[in-house]
Amino acid sequence: MTIRIAGIGTSLPPTIVTNHDLEQRMDTSDAWIRERSGIGERRVSGVTSEMGLDAATKAIEDAGIGAGDIDFVLLATCTPDQVIPATSTQITRGLGLTCGSMDINAACAGFAYGYAAAFGLMLAPGGPNRVLVVGADAMSKVVDWTDRGTAILFGDGAGAAVLERHEQGDLLGQDFGVAGDLREILYCNHADTIVMEGREVFKRAVRAVTQSVKNALDQAGLTPSDIDVVLPHQANVRIIEAVCSRLDIPMEKTHNVLEHTGNTSAASIPLAMAAANEAGALQPGKIVVMTGFGAGMAWGSVVVRW
Ligand code: UT7
């Protein structure tokens, strides 16, 4: 008996900011943003707990279960509604649950961390039978809307997955790490606003993700050619292309949403997962890699048999 994903849900706030909208506010252009990042528009004005609860409700429905069947909630976020109490408690409250819950902050890598943590909890003696893993971030509230280096990239959203015990599905390999000496290349200042050295993050991200996927595959006894589906953190399509080229993975195996969402931090992997699911790519037995990186610098990859 192992663990599979039984249901997936997503949520995006209704307000759209297009690249053309940004052209009115700062010295940038739709052409530059698309060419340098692959992003065309993003959603804003989301509230982390509300988006998380909405995605969670849909994932539970997709799993064909009731909220009462969930016995642990993990919320990956770096933009909690407030610091105390944990934002995950707003999701358990909304679902009418009193099971355990906690927030995980591994920035944009948060969903991969949450996925592996859920596995560990479920396999421990007396562990939960079903864990709801949610990735939700309201990046628009920490973006400096006068800084063209960051405002063009980020957006709000949430994605959720229900993990349950089942004979189908497995976690085959995992790799996690942080480079704390690179904390200063991406952080929130005292005004709670993102400060980023974009070019440096880009370079480090490509290296870290490439190595992390390799490490997780090694652990699984697999090679890049065994991968059927890649669900990468959606920060910049050029980062995804660079990683795929280094690992010799065709871009067709990746599933991407960033053109319409921008970088939604912890939500981006489950949003990509929902897109892959809609495309029919997530069939039982497929080898799926989820990989993310972000502030910390934290990175994480999991290799999963669907
Ligand atoms: O989850 C992790 C979060 N962060 C990331 O993943 C960010 C990683 N970094 C990136 O995605 C890219 O570095 C950016 C998209 C942020 C920037 O792209 P780039 O290709 O690294 O551009 P750059 O910073 O090297 O800037 C190139 C030029 C510069 O002008 P000069 O010096 O060549 O004259 C910039 O001033 O583009 C200029 N520029 C812009 N022009 C129009 C920078 N931002 C903009 C902009 N619109 N928004």
Coordinates of C-alpha atoms and ligand atoms in Angstrom, one line a residue:
M1 CA 0.0 0.0 0.0
T2 CA 1.4 3.4 -1.0
I3 CA 0.1 6.9 -1.7
R4 CA -1.5 8.5 -4.7
I5 CA -3.0 11.9 -5.6
A6 CA -6.7 11.3 -5.7
G7 CA -8.0 14.8 -6.5
I8 CA -6.7 18.2 -7.7
G9 CA -8.2 21.7 -7.5
T10 CA -7.1 25.2 -8.4
S11 CA -8.2 28.7 -7.8
L12 CA -7.3 32.1 -9.4
P13 CA -8.7 35.4 -8.3
P14 CA -10.8 37.2 -10.9
T15 CA -8.8 40.4 -11.4
I16 CA -6.4 40.1 -14.4
V17 CA -3.4 42.5 -15.0
T18 CA -2.1 42.1 -18.6
N19 CA 1.3 43.1 -19.8
H20 CA -0.4 46.0 -21.6
D21 CA -1.8 47.2 -18.3
L22 CA 1.8 47.2 -16.9
E23 CA 2.9 49.2 -20.0
Q24 CA 0.7 52.0 -18.6
R25 CA 2.3 51.9 -15.2
M26 CA 6.0 51.4 -15.9
D27 CA 8.7 51.5 -18.5
T28 CA 8.2 48.1 -20.0
S29 CA 6.5 46.4 -23.0
D30 CA 4.4 43.3 -23.7
A31 CA 7.1 42.2 -26.2
W32 CA 9.9 42.4 -23.6
I33 CA 8.0 40.6 -20.9
R34 CA 6.9 37.8 -23.2
E35 CA 10.3 37.3 -24.7
R36 CA 12.2 37.4 -21.4
S37 CA 9.8 35.5 -19.3
G38 CA 7.0 33.9 -21.3
I39 CA 4.4 35.7 -19.2
G40 CA 1.4 37.5 -20.8
E41 CA -0.9 38.2 -17.8
R42 CA -1.3 37.5 -14.1
R43 CA -4.0 37.5 -11.5
V44 CA -3.9 40.0 -8.5
S45 CA -5.8 40.9 -5.3
G46 CA -6.1 37.4 -4.1
V47 CA -6.3 36.4 -0.4
T48 CA -4.1 33.3 0.4
S49 CA -6.6 31.6 2.7
E50 CA -9.6 32.2 0.3
M51 CA -7.8 30.9 -2.8
G52 CA -6.4 28.0 -0.8
L53 CA -9.9 27.1 0.6
D54 CA -11.4 27.3 -2.9
A55 CA -8.7 25.1 -4.4
A56 CA -9.0 22.7 -1.5
T57 CA -12.8 22.4 -1.8
K58 CA -12.4 21.6 -5.6
A59 CA -9.6 19.0 -4.9
I60 CA -11.8 17.2 -2.3
E61 CA -14.7 17.2 -4.8
D62 CA -12.4 15.9 -7.5
A63 CA -11.3 13.1 -5.2
G64 CA -15.0 12.1 -4.7
I65 CA -14.8 12.3 -0.9
G66 CA -16.1 14.7 1.7
A67 CA -14.2 17.3 3.7
G68 CA -14.6 15.1 6.8
D69 CA -12.4 12.4 5.1
I70 CA -9.3 14.7 5.3
D71 CA -7.2 14.2 8.4
F72 CA -4.3 16.6 7.9
V73 CA -3.9 19.9 6.1
L74 CA -0.5 21.2 4.9
L75 CA -0.4 24.7 3.4
A76 CA 2.7 25.8 1.5
T77 CA 2.8 29.6 1.4
C78 CA 5.2 32.5 1.8
T79 CA 2.4 35.0 1.9
P80 CA 0.3 34.0 4.9
D81 CA -2.8 36.1 5.7
Q82 CA -1.1 36.9 9.0
V83 CA 1.8 35.5 10.9
I84 CA -0.2 34.1 13.8
P85 CA -2.2 32.0 13.7
A86 CA -1.1 29.8 10.7
T87 CA -3.2 30.5 7.6
S88 CA -3.8 26.7 7.3
T89 CA -6.2 27.1 10.2
Q90 CA -8.4 29.3 8.1
I91 CA -8.6 26.5 5.5
T92 CA -9.4 23.8 8.2
R93 CA -12.1 26.2 9.6
G94 CA -13.6 26.8 6.2
L95 CA -13.7 23.0 5.6
G96 CA -15.3 22.4 9.0
L97 CA -12.3 20.3 10.2
T98 CA -10.5 20.1 13.5
C99 CA -7.6 17.8 12.2
G100 CA -4.0 18.9 12.4
S101 CA -2.7 21.5 10.0
M102 CA 0.3 23.7 9.5
D103 CA 2.0 26.2 7.2
I104 CA 5.2 25.4 5.4
N105 CA 7.3 28.2 4.0
A106 CA 9.8 27.0 1.4
A107 CA 8.8 29.9 -0.9
C108 CA 8.3 28.8 -4.6
A109 CA 9.6 25.2 -3.8
G110 CA 6.8 24.9 -1.1
F111 CA 4.6 22.4 -2.9
A112 CA 7.4 19.9 -3.5
Y113 CA 8.3 20.2 0.2
G114 CA 4.6 19.8 1.2
Y115 CA 4.2 16.7 -1.0
A116 CA 7.2 14.9 0.6
A117 CA 6.2 16.0 4.1
A118 CA 2.7 14.6 3.5
F119 CA 4.2 11.3 2.5
G120 CA 6.3 11.2 5.6
L121 CA 3.4 11.9 7.9
M122 CA 1.2 9.3 6.2
L123 CA 3.8 6.6 6.4
A124 CA 4.6 7.2 10.1
P125 CA 2.9 4.9 12.6
G126 CA -0.6 6.3 13.3
G127 CA -0.3 8.8 10.5
P128 CA -3.2 10.4 8.7
N129 CA -5.0 8.5 5.9
R130 CA -5.6 11.5 3.7
V131 CA -3.6 14.7 3.6
L132 CA -4.7 17.8 1.8
V133 CA -1.6 19.6 0.4
V134 CA -2.3 23.2 -0.7
G135 CA 0.0 25.7 -2.3
A136 CA -1.3 29.2 -2.2
D137 CA 0.3 32.6 -2.6
A138 CA -0.9 36.2 -2.9
M139 CA 2.3 37.6 -4.4
S140 CA 0.6 40.8 -5.5
K141 CA 0.5 42.1 -1.9
V142 CA 4.3 41.9 -1.6
V143 CA 5.2 43.1 -5.1
D144 CA 6.6 46.6 -5.5
W145 CA 4.3 47.8 -8.3
T146 CA 6.9 50.5 -9.3
D147 CA 9.7 48.0 -9.8
R148 CA 9.7 46.6 -13.4
G149 CA 12.3 44.0 -12.4
T150 CA 9.7 42.1 -10.2
A151 CA 6.2 43.5 -10.9
I152 CA 6.1 41.8 -14.3
L153 CA 6.8 38.4 -12.9
F154 CA 4.5 37.6 -10.0
G155 CA 0.8 36.7 -9.6
D156 CA -1.7 35.2 -7.2
G157 CA -3.2 31.7 -7.2
A158 CA -3.7 28.4 -5.4
G159 CA -3.6 24.7 -6.2
A160 CA -4.4 21.7 -4.0
A161 CA -4.0 17.9 -4.1
V162 CA -5.6 15.2 -1.9
L163 CA -3.1 12.4 -1.1
E164 CA -4.5 9.1 0.0
R165 CA -3.4 5.5 0.6
H166 CA -3.7 3.4 -2.5
E167 CA -1.9 0.6 -4.3
Q168 CA -1.4 2.9 -7.3
G169 CA 1.2 5.7 -7.1
D170 CA 4.4 6.1 -5.2
L171 CA 7.2 8.6 -4.2
L172 CA 10.3 7.2 -5.9
G173 CA 12.9 9.9 -5.1
Q174 CA 13.3 13.3 -3.5
D175 CA 15.9 16.0 -3.2
F176 CA 15.8 19.1 -1.0
G177 CA 18.2 21.8 -0.2
V178 CA 18.8 25.5 0.6
A179 CA 21.7 27.8 0.0
G180 CA 21.2 30.2 3.0
D181 CA 24.2 32.3 1.8
L182 CA 22.0 33.3 -1.1
R183 CA 19.2 34.6 1.1
E184 CA 19.9 38.2 0.0
I185 CA 19.3 37.7 -3.8
L186 CA 15.5 37.3 -3.2
Y187 CA 13.8 38.5 0.0
C188 CA 11.1 40.8 1.4
N189 CA 12.4 44.0 3.0
H190 CA 11.1 45.7 6.2
A191 CA 8.2 47.1 4.2
D192 CA 7.3 43.5 3.2
T193 CA 8.2 44.2 -0.4
I194 CA 10.1 41.8 -2.7
V195 CA 13.7 42.7 -3.6
M196 CA 15.3 40.5 -6.2
E197 CA 18.5 40.2 -8.2
G198 CA 16.8 38.7 -11.2
R199 CA 19.8 37.7 -13.3
E200 CA 21.5 36.1 -10.3
V201 CA 18.3 34.2 -9.3
F202 CA 18.0 33.0 -12.9
K203 CA 21.5 31.6 -13.1
R204 CA 21.4 29.9 -9.6
A205 CA 17.9 28.5 -10.3
V206 CA 19.0 26.8 -13.5
R207 CA 22.0 25.2 -11.8
A208 CA 20.1 24.2 -8.6
V209 CA 17.0 22.7 -10.4
T210 CA 19.1 20.8 -12.9
Q211 CA 21.2 19.2 -10.1
S212 CA 18.2 18.6 -7.9
V213 CA 16.2 16.7 -10.6
K214 CA 19.4 14.6 -11.2
N215 CA 19.7 13.8 -7.5
A216 CA 16.1 12.8 -7.2
L217 CA 16.3 10.7 -10.3
D218 CA 19.5 9.0 -9.1
Q219 CA 17.7 8.1 -5.9
A220 CA 14.8 6.6 -7.9
G221 CA 17.3 4.6 -10.0
L222 CA 16.0 6.5 -13.1
T223 CA 17.4 8.8 -15.8
P224 CA 15.9 11.9 -17.5
S225 CA 14.7 9.7 -20.4
D226 CA 12.4 7.8 -18.0
I227 CA 10.5 11.0 -17.2
D228 CA 7.0 11.3 -18.8
V229 CA 5.8 14.5 -17.3
V230 CA 7.6 17.5 -15.8
L231 CA 5.7 19.9 -13.5
P232 CA 8.2 22.7 -13.0
H233 CA 7.9 25.8 -10.9
Q234 CA 6.5 28.5 -13.2
A235 CA 8.9 31.4 -12.8
N236 CA 10.2 32.0 -16.3
V237 CA 9.8 29.8 -19.4
R238 CA 13.5 30.4 -20.2
I239 CA 14.5 28.8 -16.9
I240 CA 12.3 25.8 -17.8
E241 CA 13.9 25.6 -21.2
A242 CA 17.4 25.9 -19.9
V243 CA 16.8 23.1 -17.3
C244 CA 15.2 20.8 -19.9
S245 CA 18.0 21.4 -22.4
R246 CA 20.7 20.5 -19.8
L247 CA 18.8 17.4 -18.8
D248 CA 17.9 16.5 -22.4
I249 CA 14.2 16.5 -21.7
P250 CA 11.9 17.6 -24.5
M251 CA 9.9 20.8 -23.6
E252 CA 6.7 18.9 -24.7
K253 CA 7.0 16.9 -21.5
T254 CA 6.6 20.0 -19.4
H255 CA 3.2 21.5 -18.5
N256 CA 3.1 25.2 -18.1
V257 CA 0.6 27.9 -17.1
L258 CA 2.8 30.9 -16.6
E259 CA 1.7 32.7 -19.7
H260 CA -1.7 33.3 -17.9
T261 CA -0.6 33.2 -14.3
G262 CA 2.9 34.6 -13.9
N263 CA 4.9 33.2 -11.0
T264 CA 2.4 32.2 -8.3
S265 CA 5.1 30.8 -6.0
A266 CA 3.9 27.8 -4.1
A267 CA 0.8 27.5 -6.3
S268 CA 2.7 27.1 -9.5
I269 CA 3.4 23.4 -9.4
P270 CA -0.2 22.3 -8.5
L271 CA -1.4 24.7 -11.2
A272 CA 0.9 23.0 -13.7
M273 CA -0.4 19.7 -12.4
A274 CA -4.0 20.6 -13.1
A275 CA -3.0 21.6 -16.6
A276 CA -1.2 18.3 -17.1
N277 CA -4.3 16.5 -15.8
E278 CA -6.6 18.4 -18.1
A279 CA -4.3 17.4 -21.0
G280 CA -4.7 13.8 -20.0
A281 CA -0.9 13.4 -19.3
L282 CA -1.3 12.1 -15.7
Q283 CA -2.1 8.4 -16.3
P284 CA -1.4 5.7 -13.8
G285 CA 2.2 4.5 -14.0
K286 CA 3.6 7.7 -15.6
I287 CA 6.8 9.0 -14.1
V288 CA 6.2 12.6 -13.0
V289 CA 8.8 15.1 -11.7
M290 CA 7.8 18.1 -9.6
T291 CA 10.6 20.6 -9.1
G292 CA 10.7 24.1 -7.6
F293 CA 13.1 26.8 -6.4
G294 CA 12.9 30.2 -4.9
A295 CA 13.7 32.4 -2.0
G296 CA 16.2 31.0 0.5
M297 CA 17.4 29.9 -1.9
A298 CA 15.4 26.8 -1.4
W299 CA 14.9 24.0 -4.0
G300 CA 13.1 20.7 -4.0
S301 CA 12.3 17.9 -6.4
V302 CA 10.2 14.8 -6.1
V303 CA 9.9 11.9 -8.5
V304 CA 6.5 10.3 -8.4
R305 CA 5.0 7.2 -10.1
W306 CA 1.4 8.4 -10.8
Ligands
UT7_1 O1 10.6 31.9 -8.0 C1 11.8 32.5 -8.2 C2 11.6 33.9 -8.5 N1 12.4 34.6 -9.4 C3 12.8 34.3 -10.6 O2 12.8 33.2 -11.1 C4 13.5 35.4 -11.4 C5 14.6 34.9 -12.3 N2 15.0 35.9 -13.1 C6 14.3 36.3 -14.3 O3 13.3 35.7 -14.6 C7 14.9 37.3 -15.2 O4 16.2 37.7 -14.7 C8 14.0 38.6 -15.4 C9 12.8 38.2 -16.2 C10 13.6 39.2 -14.0 C11 14.8 39.6 -16.1 O5 15.3 39.1 -17.4 P1 16.8 39.2 -17.8 O6 16.9 38.6 -19.2 O7 17.6 38.6 -16.7 O8 17.0 40.7 -17.9 P2 18.1 41.7 -17.2 O9 17.7 41.9 -15.8 O10 19.5 41.1 -17.5 O11 17.9 43.0 -18.0 C12 18.1 43.2 -19.4 C13 17.8 44.6 -19.8 C14 18.4 45.6 -18.9 O12 18.7 46.7 -19.7 P3 20.2 47.0 -20.2 O13 21.0 47.0 -19.0 O14 20.5 45.8 -21.1 O15 20.0 48.3 -20.9 C15 17.2 46.0 -18.0 O16 17.3 47.3 -17.5 O17 16.4 44.7 -19.8 C16 16.0 45.9 -18.9 N3 14.8 45.5 -18.2 C17 13.6 45.7 -18.7 N4 13.2 46.3 -19.8 C18 11.8 46.3 -20.1 C19 14.7 44.9 -17.0 N5 13.4 44.7 -16.7 C20 12.7 45.2 -17.7 C21 11.3 45.3 -18.0 N6 10.9 45.9 -19.2 N7 10.4 44.9 -17.2

